[in-house]
mmCIF file of C-alpha atoms in Angstrom:
data_model
loop_
_atom_site.group_PDB
_atom_site.id
_atom_site.type_symbol
_atom_site.label_atom_id
_atom_site.label_comp_id
_atom_site.label_asym_id
_atom_site.label_seq_id
_atom_site.Cartn_x
_atom_site.Cartn_y
_atom_site.Cartn_z
ATOM 1 C CA GLY A 1 96.855 93.407 111.400
ATOM 2 C CA GLN A 2 99.526 91.305 112.980
ATOM 3 C CA GLN A 3 99.000 87.579 112.509
ATOM 4 C CA VAL A 4 100.626 84.441 113.823
ATOM 5 C CA MET A 5 100.197 81.325 111.704
ATOM 6 C CA GLN A 6 100.815 77.912 113.181
ATOM 7 C CA ILE A 7 101.268 74.683 111.220
ATOM 8 C CA PRO A 8 100.290 71.953 111.037
ATOM 9 C CA GLN A 9 96.825 72.212 112.538
ATOM 10 C CA TYR A 10 96.752 68.516 113.430
ATOM 11 C CA GLN A 11 99.299 65.738 113.516
ATOM 12 C CA HIS A 12 99.163 62.136 114.612
ATOM 13 C CA VAL A 13 102.381 60.235 115.203
ATOM 14 C CA GLN A 14 103.376 56.822 116.403
ATOM 15 C CA GLU A 15 104.866 56.779 119.871
ATOM 16 C CA GLY A 16 108.620 57.222 119.549
ATOM 17 C CA GLU A 17 108.446 59.360 116.414
ATOM 18 C CA ASP A 18 109.494 62.988 116.392
ATOM 19 C CA PHE A 19 107.112 65.929 116.063
ATOM 20 C CA THR A 20 107.566 69.559 115.060
ATOM 21 C CA THR A 21 105.182 72.503 115.040
ATOM 22 C CA TYR A 22 105.982 75.815 113.387
ATOM 23 C CA CYS A 23 104.910 79.322 114.156
ATOM 24 C CA ASN A 24 105.234 82.193 111.646
ATOM 25 C CA SER A 25 104.516 85.842 112.291
ATOM 26 C CA SER A 26 103.699 88.513 109.729
ATOM 27 C CA THR A 27 105.764 90.993 111.746
ATOM 28 C CA THR A 28 108.916 90.954 113.843
ATOM 29 C CA LEU A 29 108.276 89.786 117.366
ATOM 30 C CA SER A 30 109.905 90.970 120.551
ATOM 31 C CA ASN A 31 109.353 87.583 122.160
ATOM 32 C CA ILE A 32 107.393 84.385 121.728
ATOM 33 C CA GLN A 33 105.819 82.050 124.237
ATOM 34 C CA TRP A 34 104.751 78.416 123.951
ATOM 35 C CA TYR A 35 101.915 76.772 125.843
ATOM 36 C CA LYS A 36 100.543 73.239 126.054
ATOM 37 C CA GLN A 37 96.904 72.405 126.631
ATOM 38 C CA ARG A 38 96.005 68.833 127.516
ATOM 39 C CA PRO A 39 92.553 67.586 126.449
ATOM 40 C CA GLY A 40 90.002 68.973 128.883
ATOM 41 C CA GLY A 41 92.611 71.165 130.515
ATOM 42 C CA HIS A 42 93.814 74.718 130.327
ATOM 43 C CA PRO A 43 96.932 76.125 128.635
ATOM 44 C CA VAL A 44 100.128 75.746 130.638
ATOM 45 C CA PHE A 45 103.199 77.861 129.968
ATOM 46 C CA LEU A 46 106.173 75.979 128.555
ATOM 47 C CA ILE A 47 108.786 78.569 127.659
ATOM 48 C CA GLN A 48 109.524 82.093 126.430
ATOM 49 C CA LEU A 49 112.126 82.985 123.789
ATOM 50 C CA VAL A 50 113.457 86.505 123.522
ATOM 51 C CA LYS A 51 116.758 86.565 121.635
ATOM 52 C CA SER A 52 117.287 86.225 117.901
ATOM 53 C CA GLY A 53 118.386 82.670 117.060
ATOM 54 C CA GLU A 54 117.731 81.481 120.599
ATOM 55 C CA VAL A 55 117.482 77.739 121.228
ATOM 56 C CA LYS A 56 116.217 76.303 124.492
ATOM 57 C CA LYS A 57 115.752 72.702 125.540
ATOM 58 C CA GLN A 58 113.493 71.089 128.083
ATOM 59 C CA LYS A 59 114.207 67.354 128.198
ATOM 60 C CA ARG A 60 112.802 66.043 124.876
ATOM 61 C CA LEU A 61 111.464 69.467 123.803
ATOM 62 C CA THR A 62 113.572 71.889 121.759
ATOM 63 C CA PHE A 63 112.396 75.438 121.113
ATOM 64 C CA GLN A 64 113.898 77.772 118.520
ATOM 65 C CA PHE A 65 113.419 81.450 117.718
ATOM 66 C CA GLY A 66 114.387 82.486 114.202
ATOM 67 C CA GLU A 67 117.183 84.893 113.397
ATOM 68 C CA ALA A 68 114.703 87.439 112.082
ATOM 69 C CA LYS A 69 112.445 86.911 115.110
ATOM 70 C CA LYS A 70 109.501 86.181 112.833
ATOM 71 C CA ASN A 71 109.271 82.429 113.274
ATOM 72 C CA SER A 72 109.648 79.795 115.920
ATOM 73 C CA SER A 73 109.451 76.043 116.246
ATOM 74 C CA LEU A 74 108.866 73.405 118.869
ATOM 75 C CA HIS A 75 110.394 69.990 118.279
ATOM 76 C CA ILE A 76 109.622 66.943 120.388
ATOM 77 C CA THR A 77 112.003 64.014 120.167
ATOM 78 C CA ALA A 78 110.676 60.483 120.617
ATOM 79 C CA THR A 79 107.101 61.396 121.457
ATOM 80 C CA GLN A 80 105.291 59.768 124.349
ATOM 81 C CA THR A 81 101.571 59.471 125.042
ATOM 82 C CA THR A 82 101.991 62.143 127.709
ATOM 83 C CA ASP A 83 102.821 64.620 124.920
ATOM 84 C CA VAL A 84 99.242 64.500 123.648
ATOM 85 C CA GLY A 85 97.602 67.919 123.585
ATOM 86 C CA THR A 86 97.455 71.174 121.705
ATOM 87 C CA TYR A 87 100.552 73.326 121.478
ATOM 88 C CA PHE A 88 100.070 77.068 121.106
ATOM 89 C CA CYS A 89 102.549 79.774 120.276
ATOM 90 C CA ALA A 90 101.895 83.384 121.227
ATOM 91 C CA GLY A 91 103.995 86.294 120.047
ATOM 92 C CA SER A 92 104.259 89.858 121.187
ATOM 93 C CA ASN A 93 105.245 93.034 119.421
ATOM 94 C CA ALA A 94 106.821 95.498 121.827
ATOM 95 C CA GLY A 95 105.225 98.365 119.939
ATOM 96 C CA ASN A 96 101.723 96.975 120.409
ATOM 97 C CA ASN A 97 101.464 97.449 124.170
ATOM 98 C CA ARG A 98 102.877 93.941 124.520
ATOM 99 C CA LYS A 99 99.615 92.393 123.351
ATOM 100 C CA LEU A 100 100.010 88.670 122.742
ATOM 101 C CA ILE A 101 98.935 87.360 119.333
ATOM 102 C CA TRP A 102 98.088 83.660 119.428
ATOM 103 C CA GLY A 103 98.452 80.968 116.831
ATOM 104 C CA LEU A 104 95.516 78.571 116.391
ATOM 105 C CA GLY A 105 97.523 75.721 117.863
ATOM 106 C CA THR A 106 98.741 72.332 116.689
ATOM 107 C CA SER A 107 96.859 69.355 118.033
ATOM 108 C CA LEU A 108 99.157 66.366 118.590
ATOM 109 C CA GLY A 109 97.900 62.812 118.855
ATOM 110 C CA VAL A 110 100.239 59.967 119.795
ATOM 111 C CA ASN A 111 99.391 56.350 119.036
ATOM 112 C CA PRO A 112 100.845 53.927 121.603
ATOM 113 C CA LYS B 1 100.178 79.556 146.422
ATOM 114 C CA ALA B 2 96.663 79.202 145.053
ATOM 115 C CA GLY B 3 96.271 79.222 141.295
ATOM 116 C CA VAL B 4 93.926 81.265 139.171
ATOM 117 C CA THR B 5 90.355 80.626 140.259
ATOM 118 C CA GLN B 6 87.411 80.974 137.919
ATOM 119 C CA THR B 7 83.776 80.710 138.899
ATOM 120 C CA PRO B 8 81.449 79.241 138.021
ATOM 121 C CA ARG B 9 82.938 76.173 136.360
ATOM 122 C CA TYR B 10 79.868 75.514 134.220
ATOM 123 C CA LEU B 11 76.991 77.734 133.217
ATOM 124 C CA ILE B 12 73.891 77.212 131.120
ATOM 125 C CA LYS B 13 71.984 80.229 129.872
ATOM 126 C CA THR B 14 69.381 80.965 127.236
ATOM 127 C CA ARG B 15 69.567 83.397 124.354
ATOM 128 C CA GLY B 16 69.037 86.998 125.332
ATOM 129 C CA GLN B 17 70.172 86.555 128.922
ATOM 130 C CA GLN B 18 73.302 88.065 130.355
ATOM 131 C CA VAL B 19 76.087 86.397 132.289
ATOM 132 C CA THR B 20 78.902 87.445 134.619
ATOM 133 C CA LEU B 21 82.038 85.372 135.027
ATOM 134 C CA SER B 22 84.546 85.833 137.812
ATOM 135 C CA CYS B 23 88.305 85.421 137.982
ATOM 136 C CA SER B 24 90.610 85.623 140.985
ATOM 137 C CA PRO B 25 94.255 85.892 139.907
ATOM 138 C CA ILE B 26 97.246 84.484 141.699
ATOM 139 C CA SER B 27 98.123 86.613 144.705
ATOM 140 C CA GLY B 28 100.446 89.423 143.644
ATOM 141 C CA HIS B 29 99.524 89.237 139.966
ATOM 142 C CA ARG B 30 98.353 92.547 138.598
ATOM 143 C CA SER B 31 97.377 91.681 135.042
ATOM 144 C CA VAL B 32 94.283 89.679 134.114
ATOM 145 C CA SER B 33 93.408 88.635 130.573
ATOM 146 C CA TRP B 34 90.298 86.949 129.237
ATOM 147 C CA TYR B 35 90.076 84.533 126.323
ATOM 148 C CA GLN B 36 87.298 82.759 124.482
ATOM 149 C CA GLN B 37 88.067 79.251 123.279
ATOM 150 C CA THR B 38 85.951 77.269 120.849
ATOM 151 C CA PRO B 39 86.922 74.058 119.019
ATOM 152 C CA GLY B 40 89.108 74.839 116.043
ATOM 153 C CA GLN B 41 89.327 78.572 116.806
ATOM 154 C CA GLY B 42 92.171 78.561 119.240
ATOM 155 C CA LEU B 43 92.315 81.228 121.899
ATOM 156 C CA GLN B 44 90.536 84.438 120.987
ATOM 157 C CA PHE B 45 91.711 87.389 123.058
ATOM 158 C CA LEU B 46 88.921 89.388 124.681
ATOM 159 C CA PHE B 47 90.647 91.978 126.851
ATOM 160 C CA GLU B 48 93.375 92.582 129.387
ATOM 161 C CA TYR B 49 93.161 94.559 132.599
ATOM 162 C CA PHE B 50 96.000 96.043 134.612
ATOM 163 C CA SER B 51 95.556 98.194 137.694
ATOM 164 C CA GLU B 52 91.800 98.395 137.118
ATOM 165 C CA THR B 53 92.295 99.751 133.585
ATOM 166 C CA GLN B 54 91.676 97.998 130.302
ATOM 167 C CA ARG B 55 95.088 97.881 128.650
ATOM 168 C CA ASN B 56 94.335 95.833 125.550
ATOM 169 C CA LYS B 57 91.195 94.810 123.756
ATOM 170 C CA GLY B 58 90.386 92.147 121.184
ATOM 171 C CA ASN B 59 87.892 92.279 118.338
ATOM 172 C CA PHE B 60 84.714 91.363 120.151
ATOM 173 C CA PRO B 61 81.406 93.264 120.067
ATOM 174 C CA GLY B 62 80.430 95.649 122.823
ATOM 175 C CA ARG B 63 78.231 92.955 124.379
ATOM 176 C CA PHE B 64 81.445 91.670 125.928
ATOM 177 C CA SER B 65 82.750 93.815 128.742
ATOM 178 C CA GLY B 66 84.946 93.457 131.749
ATOM 179 C CA ARG B 67 86.351 95.170 134.764
ATOM 180 C CA GLN B 68 89.039 94.751 137.352
ATOM 181 C CA PHE B 69 88.794 95.578 141.012
ATOM 182 C CA SER B 70 91.414 97.069 143.308
ATOM 183 C CA ASN B 71 92.338 93.597 144.588
ATOM 184 C CA SER B 72 93.032 92.546 140.949
ATOM 185 C CA ARG B 73 90.010 90.275 140.816
ATOM 186 C CA SER B 74 88.248 90.579 137.487
ATOM 187 C CA GLU B 75 84.806 89.977 136.057
ATOM 188 C CA MET B 76 83.621 89.735 132.505
ATOM 189 C CA ASN B 77 80.067 90.252 131.411
ATOM 190 C CA VAL B 78 78.291 89.153 128.270
ATOM 191 C CA SER B 79 74.924 90.740 127.580
ATOM 192 C CA THR B 80 72.193 89.595 125.201
ATOM 193 C CA LEU B 81 73.681 86.137 124.833
ATOM 194 C CA GLU B 82 73.747 84.477 121.425
ATOM 195 C CA LEU B 83 74.118 80.798 120.570
ATOM 196 C CA GLY B 84 77.587 81.523 119.189
ATOM 197 C CA ASP B 85 78.752 82.702 122.601
ATOM 198 C CA SER B 86 78.865 79.089 123.766
ATOM 199 C CA ALA B 87 82.508 78.516 124.569
ATOM 200 C CA LEU B 88 85.111 77.962 127.223
ATOM 201 C CA TYR B 89 86.071 81.309 128.762
ATOM 202 C CA LEU B 90 89.557 81.343 130.166
ATOM 203 C CA CYS B 91 91.102 83.846 132.485
ATOM 204 C CA ALA B 92 94.861 84.250 132.803
ATOM 205 C CA SER B 93 96.940 86.274 135.218
ATOM 206 C CA SER B 94 100.527 87.432 135.154
ATOM 207 C CA ARG B 95 102.785 89.240 137.562
ATOM 208 C CA ASP B 96 103.527 92.002 135.042
ATOM 209 C CA SER B 97 106.584 93.602 136.546
ATOM 210 C CA GLY B 98 106.709 95.923 133.538
ATOM 211 C CA ALA B 99 109.815 94.634 131.799
ATOM 212 C CA THR B 100 108.429 92.437 129.043
ATOM 213 C CA ASN B 101 105.733 89.857 128.548
ATOM 214 C CA GLU B 102 105.623 87.452 131.429
ATOM 215 C CA LYS B 103 104.172 83.986 131.440
ATOM 216 C CA LEU B 104 100.460 83.618 131.810
ATOM 217 C CA PHE B 105 98.854 81.390 134.392
ATOM 218 C CA PHE B 106 95.450 80.162 133.249
ATOM 219 C CA GLY B 107 92.455 79.190 135.287
ATOM 220 C CA SER B 108 90.399 76.088 134.525
ATOM 221 C CA GLY B 109 87.832 78.192 132.704
ATOM 222 C CA THR B 110 84.089 78.628 132.704
ATOM 223 C CA GLN B 111 82.243 76.463 130.195
ATOM 224 C CA LEU B 112 79.292 78.518 128.985
ATOM 225 C CA SER B 113 76.456 76.897 127.070
ATOM 226 C CA VAL B 114 73.816 79.108 125.486
ATOM 227 C CA LEU B 115 70.583 77.343 124.572
#
């Protein structure tokens, strides 16, 4: 069945360093969403990408959707302690009743 | 606008019992999804309801069931609880205007412990 792989599973960085998490799908996606879950919290929507090659920025966060619409990345520039949490990607295949397939998440730790 | 409300917040049950969890979506949201979250396993999709009908289903045994009411409120039920059912159960709602996937709004979850 359709799978979404997310790497790395964990990453610890020093505050001020950059961080990237990658999401790879076994099939072409119609769109991909990114969520952030703070420790003890619930997932919060960050962004949705729809177009091939799309790049969107939110302050220090840059989101990309691959040309083939099978992979995506989230890059954080100059991490801060407030970036700590788990980042999930979730992709949808339009032919699958728009069911979201979730990656296992990347847990980010930031050392002050 | 009130967010997604899940009750109860915490629940302790013993093996073999059954449990019902409740979710009230954001006003105007028609789609409700349920997820199971355990450490290291990410978000496991249980099912999605739209207009009182189950639209999508994950790979969980029949002990897990759900329903949606005409006011979009949803409940999920787990019968014959097992130790492995201990998890955070998250509910998410979306407006679902029909065009494409819309962002999900999650509740704070119900933390279920099975002893």
